[in-house]
Short mmCIF file of C-alpha atoms and ligand atoms in Angstrom, two decimals:
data_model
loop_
_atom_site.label_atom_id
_atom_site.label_comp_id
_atom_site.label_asym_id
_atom_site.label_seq_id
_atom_site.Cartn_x
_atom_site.Cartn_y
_atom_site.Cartn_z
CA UNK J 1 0.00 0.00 0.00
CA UNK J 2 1.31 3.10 -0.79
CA UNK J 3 2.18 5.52 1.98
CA UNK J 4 3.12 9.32 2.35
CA UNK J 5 3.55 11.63 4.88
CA UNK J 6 3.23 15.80 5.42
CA UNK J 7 5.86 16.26 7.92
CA UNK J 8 5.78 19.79 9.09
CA UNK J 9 7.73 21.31 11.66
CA UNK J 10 5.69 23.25 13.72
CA UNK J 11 7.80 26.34 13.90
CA UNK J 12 5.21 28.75 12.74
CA UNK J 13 1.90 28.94 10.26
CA UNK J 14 2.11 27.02 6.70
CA UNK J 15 1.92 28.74 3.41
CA UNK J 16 1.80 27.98 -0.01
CA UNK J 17 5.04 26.32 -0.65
CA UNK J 18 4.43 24.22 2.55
CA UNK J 19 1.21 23.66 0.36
CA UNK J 20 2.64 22.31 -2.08
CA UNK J 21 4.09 19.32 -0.38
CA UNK J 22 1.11 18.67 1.30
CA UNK J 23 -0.83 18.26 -1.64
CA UNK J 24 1.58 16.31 -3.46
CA UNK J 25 2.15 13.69 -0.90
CA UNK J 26 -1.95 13.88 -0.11
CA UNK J 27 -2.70 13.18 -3.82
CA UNK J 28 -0.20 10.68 -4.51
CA UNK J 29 -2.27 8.70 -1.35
CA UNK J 30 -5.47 9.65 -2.19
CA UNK J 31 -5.44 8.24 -6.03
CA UNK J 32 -3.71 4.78 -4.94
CA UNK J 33 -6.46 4.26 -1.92
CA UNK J 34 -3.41 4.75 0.09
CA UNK J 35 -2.71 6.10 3.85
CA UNK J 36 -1.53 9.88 4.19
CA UNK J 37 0.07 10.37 7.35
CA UNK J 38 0.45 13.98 8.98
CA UNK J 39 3.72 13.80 11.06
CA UNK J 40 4.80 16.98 13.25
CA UNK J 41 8.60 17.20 13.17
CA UNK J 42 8.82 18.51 16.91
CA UNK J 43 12.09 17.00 17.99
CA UNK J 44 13.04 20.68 18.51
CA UNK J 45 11.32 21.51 21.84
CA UNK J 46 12.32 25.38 21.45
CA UNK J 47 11.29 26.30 18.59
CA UNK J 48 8.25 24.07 18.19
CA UNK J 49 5.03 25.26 19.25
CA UNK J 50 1.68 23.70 20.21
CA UNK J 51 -0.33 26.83 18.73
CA UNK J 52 1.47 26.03 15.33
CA UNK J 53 0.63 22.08 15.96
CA UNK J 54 -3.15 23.56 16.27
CA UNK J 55 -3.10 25.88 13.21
CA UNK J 56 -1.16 23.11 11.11
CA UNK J 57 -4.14 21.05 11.28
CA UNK J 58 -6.71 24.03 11.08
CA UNK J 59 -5.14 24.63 7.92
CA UNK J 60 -5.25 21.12 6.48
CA UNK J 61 -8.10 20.55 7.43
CA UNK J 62 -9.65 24.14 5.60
CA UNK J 63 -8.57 22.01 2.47
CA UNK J 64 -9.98 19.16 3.45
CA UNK J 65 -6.60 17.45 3.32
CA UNK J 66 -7.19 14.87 5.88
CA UNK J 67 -4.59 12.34 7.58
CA UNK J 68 -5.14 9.03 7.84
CA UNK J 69 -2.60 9.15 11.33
CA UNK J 70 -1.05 11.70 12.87
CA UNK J 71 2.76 10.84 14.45
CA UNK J 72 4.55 12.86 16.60
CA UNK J 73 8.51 12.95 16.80
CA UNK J 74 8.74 14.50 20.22
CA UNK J 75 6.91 10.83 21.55
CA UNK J 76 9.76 8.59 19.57
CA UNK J 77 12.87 10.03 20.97
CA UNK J 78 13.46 6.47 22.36
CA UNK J 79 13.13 5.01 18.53
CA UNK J 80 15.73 7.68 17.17
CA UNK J 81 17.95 6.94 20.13
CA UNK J 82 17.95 3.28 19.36
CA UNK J 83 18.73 4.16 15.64
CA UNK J 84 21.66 6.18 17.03
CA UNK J 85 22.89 3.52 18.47
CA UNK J 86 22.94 0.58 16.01
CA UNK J 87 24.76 3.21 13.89
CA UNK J 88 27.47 3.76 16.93
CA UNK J 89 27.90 0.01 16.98
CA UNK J 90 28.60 0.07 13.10
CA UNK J 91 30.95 2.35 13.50
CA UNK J 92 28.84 4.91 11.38
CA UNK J 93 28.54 7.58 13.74
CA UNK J 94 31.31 9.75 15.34
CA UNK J 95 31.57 12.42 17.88
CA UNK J 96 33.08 15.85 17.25
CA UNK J 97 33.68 19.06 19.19
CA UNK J 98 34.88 21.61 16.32
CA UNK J 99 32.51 24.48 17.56
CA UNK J 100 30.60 26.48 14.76
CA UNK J 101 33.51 29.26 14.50
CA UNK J 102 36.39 26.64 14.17
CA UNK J 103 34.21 24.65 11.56
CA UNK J 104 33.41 28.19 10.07
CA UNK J 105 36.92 28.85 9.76
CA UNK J 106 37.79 25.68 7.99
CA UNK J 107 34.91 26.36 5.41
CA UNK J 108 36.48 29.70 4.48
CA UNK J 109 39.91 27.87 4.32
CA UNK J 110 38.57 25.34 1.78
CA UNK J 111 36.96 28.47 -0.36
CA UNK J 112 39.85 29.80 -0.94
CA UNK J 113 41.55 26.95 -1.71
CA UNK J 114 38.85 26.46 -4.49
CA UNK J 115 37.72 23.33 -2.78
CA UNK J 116 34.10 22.49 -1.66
CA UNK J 117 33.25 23.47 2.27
CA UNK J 118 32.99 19.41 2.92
CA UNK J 119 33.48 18.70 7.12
CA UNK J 120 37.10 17.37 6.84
CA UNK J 121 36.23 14.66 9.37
CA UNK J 122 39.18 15.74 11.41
CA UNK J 123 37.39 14.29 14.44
CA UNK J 124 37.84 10.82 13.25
CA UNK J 125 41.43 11.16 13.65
CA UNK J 126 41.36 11.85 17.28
CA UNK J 127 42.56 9.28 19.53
CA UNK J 128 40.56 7.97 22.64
CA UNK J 129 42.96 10.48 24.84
CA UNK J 130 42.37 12.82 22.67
CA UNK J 131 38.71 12.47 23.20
CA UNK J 132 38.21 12.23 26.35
CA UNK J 133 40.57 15.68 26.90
CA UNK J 134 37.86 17.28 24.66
CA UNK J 135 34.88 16.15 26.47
CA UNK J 136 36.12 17.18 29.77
CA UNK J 137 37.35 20.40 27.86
CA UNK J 138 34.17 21.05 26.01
CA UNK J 139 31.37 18.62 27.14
CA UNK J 140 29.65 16.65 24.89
CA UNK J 141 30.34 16.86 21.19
CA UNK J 142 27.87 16.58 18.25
CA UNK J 143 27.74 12.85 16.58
CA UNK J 144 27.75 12.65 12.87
CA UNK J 145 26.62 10.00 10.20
CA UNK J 146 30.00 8.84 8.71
CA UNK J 147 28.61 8.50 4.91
CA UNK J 148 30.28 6.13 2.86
CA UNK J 149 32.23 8.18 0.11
CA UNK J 150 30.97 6.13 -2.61
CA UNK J 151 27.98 7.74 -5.47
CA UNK J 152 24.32 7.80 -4.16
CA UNK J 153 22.00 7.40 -7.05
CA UNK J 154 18.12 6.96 -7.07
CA UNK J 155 15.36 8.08 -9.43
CA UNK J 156 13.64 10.72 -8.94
CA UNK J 157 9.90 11.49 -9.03
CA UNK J 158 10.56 14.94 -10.66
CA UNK J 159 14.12 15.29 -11.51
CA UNK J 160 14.81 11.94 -13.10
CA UNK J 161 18.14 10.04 -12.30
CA UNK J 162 20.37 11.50 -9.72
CA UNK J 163 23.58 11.06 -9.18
CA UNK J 164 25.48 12.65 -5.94
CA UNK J 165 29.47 12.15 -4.54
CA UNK J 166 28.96 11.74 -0.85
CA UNK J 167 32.57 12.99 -1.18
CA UNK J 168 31.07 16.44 -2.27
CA UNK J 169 28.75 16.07 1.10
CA UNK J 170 29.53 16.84 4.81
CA UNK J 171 28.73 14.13 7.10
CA UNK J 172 25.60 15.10 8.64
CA UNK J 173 25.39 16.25 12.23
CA UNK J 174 22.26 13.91 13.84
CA UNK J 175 22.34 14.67 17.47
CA UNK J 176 23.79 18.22 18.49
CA UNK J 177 26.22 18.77 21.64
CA UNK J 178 22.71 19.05 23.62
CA UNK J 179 21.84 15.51 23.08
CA UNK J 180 19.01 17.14 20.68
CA UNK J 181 18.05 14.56 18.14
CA UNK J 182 17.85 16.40 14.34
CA UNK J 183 15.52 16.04 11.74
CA UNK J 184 17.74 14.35 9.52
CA UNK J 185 17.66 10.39 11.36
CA UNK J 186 14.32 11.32 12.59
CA UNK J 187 12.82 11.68 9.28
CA UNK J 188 14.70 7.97 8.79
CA UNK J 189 13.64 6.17 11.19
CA UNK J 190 9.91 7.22 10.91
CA UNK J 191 10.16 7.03 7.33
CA UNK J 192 11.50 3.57 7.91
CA UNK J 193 9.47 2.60 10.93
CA UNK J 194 6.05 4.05 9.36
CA UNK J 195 6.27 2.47 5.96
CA UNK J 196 6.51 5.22 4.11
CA UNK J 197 6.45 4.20 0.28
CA UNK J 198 6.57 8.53 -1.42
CA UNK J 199 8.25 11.09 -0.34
CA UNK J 200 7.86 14.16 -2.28
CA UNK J 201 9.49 17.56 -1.05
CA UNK J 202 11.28 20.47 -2.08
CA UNK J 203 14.44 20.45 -4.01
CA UNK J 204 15.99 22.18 -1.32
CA UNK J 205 15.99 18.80 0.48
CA UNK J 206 18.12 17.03 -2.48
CA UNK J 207 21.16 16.67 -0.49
CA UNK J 208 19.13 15.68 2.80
CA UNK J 209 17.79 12.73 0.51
CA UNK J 210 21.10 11.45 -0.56
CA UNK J 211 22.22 11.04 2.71
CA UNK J 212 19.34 9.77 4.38
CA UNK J 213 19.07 7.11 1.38
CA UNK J 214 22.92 5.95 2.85
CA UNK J 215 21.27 6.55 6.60
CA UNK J 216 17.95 3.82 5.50
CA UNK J 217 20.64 1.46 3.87
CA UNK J 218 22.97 1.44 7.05
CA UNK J 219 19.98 0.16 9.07
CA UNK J 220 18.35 -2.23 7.05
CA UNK J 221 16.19 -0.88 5.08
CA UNK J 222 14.90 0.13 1.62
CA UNK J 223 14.38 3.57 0.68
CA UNK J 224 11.01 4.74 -0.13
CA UNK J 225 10.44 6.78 -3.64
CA UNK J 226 12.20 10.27 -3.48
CA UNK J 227 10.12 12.94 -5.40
CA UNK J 228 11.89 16.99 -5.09
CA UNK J 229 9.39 19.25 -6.87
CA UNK J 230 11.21 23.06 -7.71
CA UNK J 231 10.63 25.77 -5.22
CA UNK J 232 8.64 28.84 -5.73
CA UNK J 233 9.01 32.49 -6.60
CA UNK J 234 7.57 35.32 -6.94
CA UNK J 235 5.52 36.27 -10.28
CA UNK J 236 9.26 37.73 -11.65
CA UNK J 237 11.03 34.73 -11.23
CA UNK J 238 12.40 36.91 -7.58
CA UNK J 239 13.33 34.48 -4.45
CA UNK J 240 9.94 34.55 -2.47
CA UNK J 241 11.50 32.71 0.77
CA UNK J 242 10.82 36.61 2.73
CA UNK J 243 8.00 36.69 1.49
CA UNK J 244 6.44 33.71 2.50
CA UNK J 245 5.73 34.71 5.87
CA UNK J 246 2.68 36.95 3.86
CA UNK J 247 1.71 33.74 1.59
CA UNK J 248 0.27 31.71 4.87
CA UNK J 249 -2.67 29.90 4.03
CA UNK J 250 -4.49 32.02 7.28
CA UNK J 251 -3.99 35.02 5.74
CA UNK J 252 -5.04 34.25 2.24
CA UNK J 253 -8.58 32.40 4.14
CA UNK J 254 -8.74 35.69 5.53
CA UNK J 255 -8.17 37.74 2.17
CA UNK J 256 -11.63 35.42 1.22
CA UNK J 257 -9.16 33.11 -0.87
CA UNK J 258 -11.34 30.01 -1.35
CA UNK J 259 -9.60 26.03 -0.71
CA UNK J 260 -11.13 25.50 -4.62
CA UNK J 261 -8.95 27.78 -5.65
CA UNK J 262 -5.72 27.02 -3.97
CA UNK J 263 -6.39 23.11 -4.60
CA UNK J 264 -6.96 23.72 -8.18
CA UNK J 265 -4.13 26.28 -9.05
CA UNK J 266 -1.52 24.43 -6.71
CA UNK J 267 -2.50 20.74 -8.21
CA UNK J 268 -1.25 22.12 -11.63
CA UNK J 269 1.00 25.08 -11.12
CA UNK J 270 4.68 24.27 -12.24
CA UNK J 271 3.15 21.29 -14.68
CA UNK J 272 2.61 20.62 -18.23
CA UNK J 273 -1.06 20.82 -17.34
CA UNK J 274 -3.79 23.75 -17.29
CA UNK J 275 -5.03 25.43 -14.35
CA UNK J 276 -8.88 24.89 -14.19
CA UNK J 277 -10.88 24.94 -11.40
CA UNK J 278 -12.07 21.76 -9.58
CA UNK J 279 -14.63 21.70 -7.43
CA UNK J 280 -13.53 18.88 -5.13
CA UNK J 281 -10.40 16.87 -4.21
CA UNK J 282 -11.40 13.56 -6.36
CA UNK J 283 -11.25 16.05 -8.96
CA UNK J 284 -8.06 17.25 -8.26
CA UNK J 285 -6.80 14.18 -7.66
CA UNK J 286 -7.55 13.12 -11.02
CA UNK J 287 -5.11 14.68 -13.62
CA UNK J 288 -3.01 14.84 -10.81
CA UNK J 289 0.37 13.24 -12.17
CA UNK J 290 4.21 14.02 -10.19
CA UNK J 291 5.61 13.28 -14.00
CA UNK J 292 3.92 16.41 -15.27
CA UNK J 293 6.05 18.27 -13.12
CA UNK J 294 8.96 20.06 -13.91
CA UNK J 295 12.45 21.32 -11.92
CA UNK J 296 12.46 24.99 -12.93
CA UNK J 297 11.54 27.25 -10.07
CA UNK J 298 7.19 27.89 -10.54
CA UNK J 299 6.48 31.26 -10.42
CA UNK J 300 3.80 31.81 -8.12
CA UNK J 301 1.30 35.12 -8.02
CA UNK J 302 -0.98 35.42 -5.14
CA UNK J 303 -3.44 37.07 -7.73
CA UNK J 304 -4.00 34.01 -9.37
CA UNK J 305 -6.09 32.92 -6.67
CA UNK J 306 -9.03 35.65 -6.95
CA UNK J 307 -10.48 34.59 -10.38
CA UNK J 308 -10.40 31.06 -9.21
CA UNK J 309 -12.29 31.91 -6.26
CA UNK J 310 -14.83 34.10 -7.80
CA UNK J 311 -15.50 31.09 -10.08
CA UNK J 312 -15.99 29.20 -7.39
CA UNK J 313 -18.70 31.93 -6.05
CA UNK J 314 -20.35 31.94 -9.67
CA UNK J 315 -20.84 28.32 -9.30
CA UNK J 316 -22.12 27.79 -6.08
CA UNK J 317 -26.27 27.65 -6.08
CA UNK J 318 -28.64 29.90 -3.84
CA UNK J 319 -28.64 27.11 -1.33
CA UNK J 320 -25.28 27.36 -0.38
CA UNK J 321 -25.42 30.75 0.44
CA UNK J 322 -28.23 31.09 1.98
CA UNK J 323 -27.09 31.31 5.51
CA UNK J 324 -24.27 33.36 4.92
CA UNK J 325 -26.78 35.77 3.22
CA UNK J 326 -29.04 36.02 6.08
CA UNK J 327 -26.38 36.60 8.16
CA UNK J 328 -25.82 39.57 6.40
CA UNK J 329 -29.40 41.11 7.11
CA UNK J 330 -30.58 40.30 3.33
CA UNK J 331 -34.30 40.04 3.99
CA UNK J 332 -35.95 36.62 3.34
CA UNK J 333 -38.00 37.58 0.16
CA UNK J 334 -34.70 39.35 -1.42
CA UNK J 335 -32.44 36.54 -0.23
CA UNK J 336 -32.56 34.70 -3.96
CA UNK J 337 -32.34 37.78 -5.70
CA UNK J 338 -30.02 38.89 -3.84
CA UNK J 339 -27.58 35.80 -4.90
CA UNK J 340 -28.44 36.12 -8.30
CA UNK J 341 -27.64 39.88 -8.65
CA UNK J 342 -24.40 39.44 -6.67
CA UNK J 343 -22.73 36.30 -7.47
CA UNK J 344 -20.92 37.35 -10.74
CA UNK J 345 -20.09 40.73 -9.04
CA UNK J 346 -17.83 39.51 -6.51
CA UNK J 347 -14.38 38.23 -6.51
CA UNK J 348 -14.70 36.80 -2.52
CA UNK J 349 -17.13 35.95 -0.22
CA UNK J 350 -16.62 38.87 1.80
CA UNK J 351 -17.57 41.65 -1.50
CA UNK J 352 -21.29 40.49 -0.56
CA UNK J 353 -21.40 42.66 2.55
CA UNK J 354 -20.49 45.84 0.21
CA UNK J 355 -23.47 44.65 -2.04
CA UNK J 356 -26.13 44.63 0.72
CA UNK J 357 -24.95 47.95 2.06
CA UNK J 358 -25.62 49.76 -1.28
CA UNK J 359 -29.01 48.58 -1.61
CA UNK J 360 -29.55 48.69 1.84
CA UNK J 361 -28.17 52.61 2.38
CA UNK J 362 -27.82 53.76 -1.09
CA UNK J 363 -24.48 54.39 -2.68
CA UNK J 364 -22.74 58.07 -3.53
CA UNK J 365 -23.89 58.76 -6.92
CA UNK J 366 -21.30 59.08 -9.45
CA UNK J 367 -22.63 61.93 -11.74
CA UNK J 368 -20.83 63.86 -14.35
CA UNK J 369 -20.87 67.32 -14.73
CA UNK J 370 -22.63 67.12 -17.75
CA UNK J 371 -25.38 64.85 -16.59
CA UNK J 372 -25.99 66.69 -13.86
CA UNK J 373 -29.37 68.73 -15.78
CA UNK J 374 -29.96 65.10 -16.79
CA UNK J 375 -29.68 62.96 -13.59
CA UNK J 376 -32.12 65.51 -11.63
CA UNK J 377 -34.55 65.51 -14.76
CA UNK J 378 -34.58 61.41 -14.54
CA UNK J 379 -34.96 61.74 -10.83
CA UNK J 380 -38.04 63.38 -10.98
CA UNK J 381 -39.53 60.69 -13.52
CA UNK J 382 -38.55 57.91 -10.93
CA UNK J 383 -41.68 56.15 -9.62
CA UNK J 384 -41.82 55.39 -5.39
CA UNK J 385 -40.68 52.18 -4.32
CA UNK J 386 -41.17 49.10 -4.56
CA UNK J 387 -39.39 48.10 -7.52
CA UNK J 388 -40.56 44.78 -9.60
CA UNK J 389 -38.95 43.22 -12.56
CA UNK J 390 -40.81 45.76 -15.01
CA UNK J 391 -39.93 48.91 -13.06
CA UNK J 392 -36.47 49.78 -14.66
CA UNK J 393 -37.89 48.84 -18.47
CA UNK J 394 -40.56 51.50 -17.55
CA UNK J 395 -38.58 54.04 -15.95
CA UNK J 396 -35.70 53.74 -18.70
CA UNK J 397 -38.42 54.45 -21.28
CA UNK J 398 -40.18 57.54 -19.67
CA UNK J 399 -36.22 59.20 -19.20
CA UNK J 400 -35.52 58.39 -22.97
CA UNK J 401 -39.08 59.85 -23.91
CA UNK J 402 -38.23 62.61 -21.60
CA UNK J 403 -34.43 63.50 -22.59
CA UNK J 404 -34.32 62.05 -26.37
CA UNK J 405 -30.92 60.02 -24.84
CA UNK J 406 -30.54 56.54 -25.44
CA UNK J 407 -28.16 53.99 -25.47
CA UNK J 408 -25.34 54.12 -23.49
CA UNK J 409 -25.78 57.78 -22.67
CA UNK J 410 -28.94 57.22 -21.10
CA UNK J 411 -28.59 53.93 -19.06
CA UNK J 412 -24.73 54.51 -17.91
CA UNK J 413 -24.82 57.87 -16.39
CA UNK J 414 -28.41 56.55 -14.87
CA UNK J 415 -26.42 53.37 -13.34
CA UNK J 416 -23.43 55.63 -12.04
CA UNK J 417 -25.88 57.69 -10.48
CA UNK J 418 -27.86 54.70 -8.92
CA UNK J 419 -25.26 52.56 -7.85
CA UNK J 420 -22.08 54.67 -8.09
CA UNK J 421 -20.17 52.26 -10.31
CA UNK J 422 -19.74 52.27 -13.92
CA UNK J 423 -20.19 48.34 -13.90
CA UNK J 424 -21.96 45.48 -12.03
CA UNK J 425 -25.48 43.60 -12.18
CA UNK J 426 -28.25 44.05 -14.56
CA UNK J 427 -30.11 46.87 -13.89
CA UNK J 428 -33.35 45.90 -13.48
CA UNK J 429 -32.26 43.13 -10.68
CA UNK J 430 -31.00 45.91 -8.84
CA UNK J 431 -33.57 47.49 -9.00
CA UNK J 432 -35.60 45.54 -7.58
CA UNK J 433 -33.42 45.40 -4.27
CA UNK J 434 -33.30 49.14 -4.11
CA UNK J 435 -35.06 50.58 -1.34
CA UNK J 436 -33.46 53.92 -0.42
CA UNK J 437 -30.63 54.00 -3.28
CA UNK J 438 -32.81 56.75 -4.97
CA UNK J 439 -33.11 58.75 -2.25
CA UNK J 440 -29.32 59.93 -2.51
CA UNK J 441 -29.40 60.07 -5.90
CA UNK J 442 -32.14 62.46 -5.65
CA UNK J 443 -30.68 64.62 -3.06
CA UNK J 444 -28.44 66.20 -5.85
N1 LIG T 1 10.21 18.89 8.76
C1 LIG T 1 10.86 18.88 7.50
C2 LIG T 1 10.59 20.20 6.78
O1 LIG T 1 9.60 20.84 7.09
C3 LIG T 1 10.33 17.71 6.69
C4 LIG T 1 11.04 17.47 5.42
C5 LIG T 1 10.63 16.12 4.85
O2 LIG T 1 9.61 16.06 4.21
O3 LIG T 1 11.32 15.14 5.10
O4 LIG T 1 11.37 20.63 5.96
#
């Protein structure tokens, strides 16, 4: 059965490139019938917060991106420490005590050489005197993977065949000098340990992969499926890592963004394949294909997201709105017409509000100069209230009869004055929801 995982860190809220790998690894479960696991990477108990464990799966769950299981790291410590040490008794993990501005200064060292900043393993030179001098000098050290310096290949989801020279990579650091267990075996041993068949992630994890795939190996086990899909940027190709703080899917539910529209244009963006919108997650799910993607950078714009939601608002029927439009104060008897009038005038749910307070208040009128003579002449020809589907036909006639204007002269500066916009629903709908609109437009 296949198996994938989400495995945020909950350091803070998740945004769209965090997205990303949700919905890949989600999809890739969903379309095999297989399990999607949501696993909290809290081994770091600083930084990790249960507010951000909370939103995390507020979030998903917005999206309907449901886990199967939910793992912690911070409850397998013992597991990771176990992995630790089979590796010690293979002889694939070493202490060291460089501190960061020794290590620091050997990186700058190698640059200038020309030669890659690769850990030089000087600690596995030391002797057991040696060691034990530095522990009682410095404490405990940090304990590294020893990789084997031989090519790490595997295919990848996305980027093909890779091929990396552990040579060209630094041993990885898995527990730090506080006995703090990283990511890096963590990810391992769950991985391992949770039968994880995918993993798809961002390319910035390329390197983590070809170590990790030596890490699975060393204990035992078979590496899952490695999938990197490209980071994003901005909409000019510019490095939107700062920026992503803004692009957390909170604040873009709060801009009225709706999960259609992030589903749909996330599903696709970056692939051979169109961006249309899909109206549910089977739907997604179904073009969905990791092969389509590519390993350029996508460029992402936030703006994309507001036609797809107001398509998603054109779509949805009265029914679905109904509550939302009460809540509003819509009266009962306008409630339908209300929808219909509305729904291809907004871009998010939140426009609606600005809809009911023109027709509830009345808008500024937005007269010309020019039609000023003519706005106060139509004025006087409008009939009291209530409106019904006839009334604007009739009124539009007796102000053309009146004036001699027709066209576009006579109905736009009549819809600027009425509604104080120079576009949005047919006329005689709004008219029919008008109660005091004419009143302002007659005080001028
Ligand atoms: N917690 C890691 C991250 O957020 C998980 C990476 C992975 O998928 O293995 O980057």
């Amino acid at each position: 059965m296949t198996v994938t995982r989400f495995a945020p860190s909950p350091t803070g809220y998740i945004h769209v490139g965090n997205l990303r790998t949700a919905l890949f690894n989600y999809l890739i479960a969903r379309k095999t019938g297989g399990q999607f696991i949501l696993r909290i990477d809290d081994t770091d108990p600083e930084r990790s917060k249960e507010e951000y464990v909370d939103a995390i799966k507020q979030d998903l769950e917005w999206l309907g991106l449901t886990w199967d299981r939910i793992e912690r790291q911070s409850a397998r410590l013992d597991r990771y420490a176990e992995a630790a040490d089979r590796l010690r008794d293979m002889g694939r993990f070493y202490e060291a005590w460089e501190t960061p501005t020794e290590l620091d200064l050997k990186r700058k060292k190698q640059l200038n050489m020309g030669k890659p900043p690769v850990y030089d393993r000087a600690a596995l030179a030391l002797s057991e005197d040696e060691k034990t001098a530095l522990r009682s000098e410095r404490g405990n050290g940090v304990w590294r993977f020893k990789l084997d310096q031989t090519r790490i290949e595997w295919a990848d989801g996305i980027l093909g065949n890779i091929s990396i020279d552990a040579a060209s990579v630094s041993d990885p650091v898995l527990i730090r000098a506080d006995g703090q267990v990283l990511y890096t075996i963590a990810s391992v041993v769950d991985d391992t340990e949770m039968g994880v068949t995918h993993v798809v992630r961002g390319s910035d994890h390329v390197t983590n992969t070809a170590t990790q795939i030596q890490m699975i190996t060393a204990l035992g086990a078979t590496p899952p499926s490695f999938a990197h899909h490209s980071l994003l940027t901005g909409p000019q190709g510019e490095a939107l890592s700062k920026r992503l703080g803004t692009l957390a899917l909170r604040d873009l539910r709060e801009q009225g963004v709706e999960p259609e529209a992030l589903l749909s244009l996330m599903a696709r963006l970056g692939s051979s394949q169109p961006v249309e919108l899909r109206m549910s997650l089977d739907e997604v799910a179904e073009g969905f294909d990791l092969s389509q993607f590519g390993s350029a950078p996508t460029k992402f714009d936030v703006q994309d997201l507001f036609p797809l939601t107001a398509r998603k608002l054109h779509a949805l029927p009265f029914a679905d709105m109904q509550d939302e439009i009460a809540a509003l104060g819509v009266p009962v008897d306008k409630a339908e017409l209300f929808w219909k009038v509305c729904r291809e005038n907004i871009t998010v749910r939140g426009d609606l509000a600005g809809w009911w307070a023109l027709f509830r208040d009345g808008a500024e009128p937005l007269i010309a100069d020019e039609d000023r003579d003519f706005i106060a002449q139509a004025m006087g020809l409008l009939p009291d209230g209530p409106y019904d589907a006839e009334s604007w036909g009739k009124f539009t006639a007796a102000v053309k009869e009146a004036t001699g204007r027709k066209g576009k002269g006579l109905f736009m500066p009549l819809r600027k004055a009425l509604t104080g916009q120079e576009r949005g629903p047919d006329m005689g709908d709004v008219m029919q929801l008008l109660d005091k609109i004419p009143a302002k437009a007659l005080a001028q």
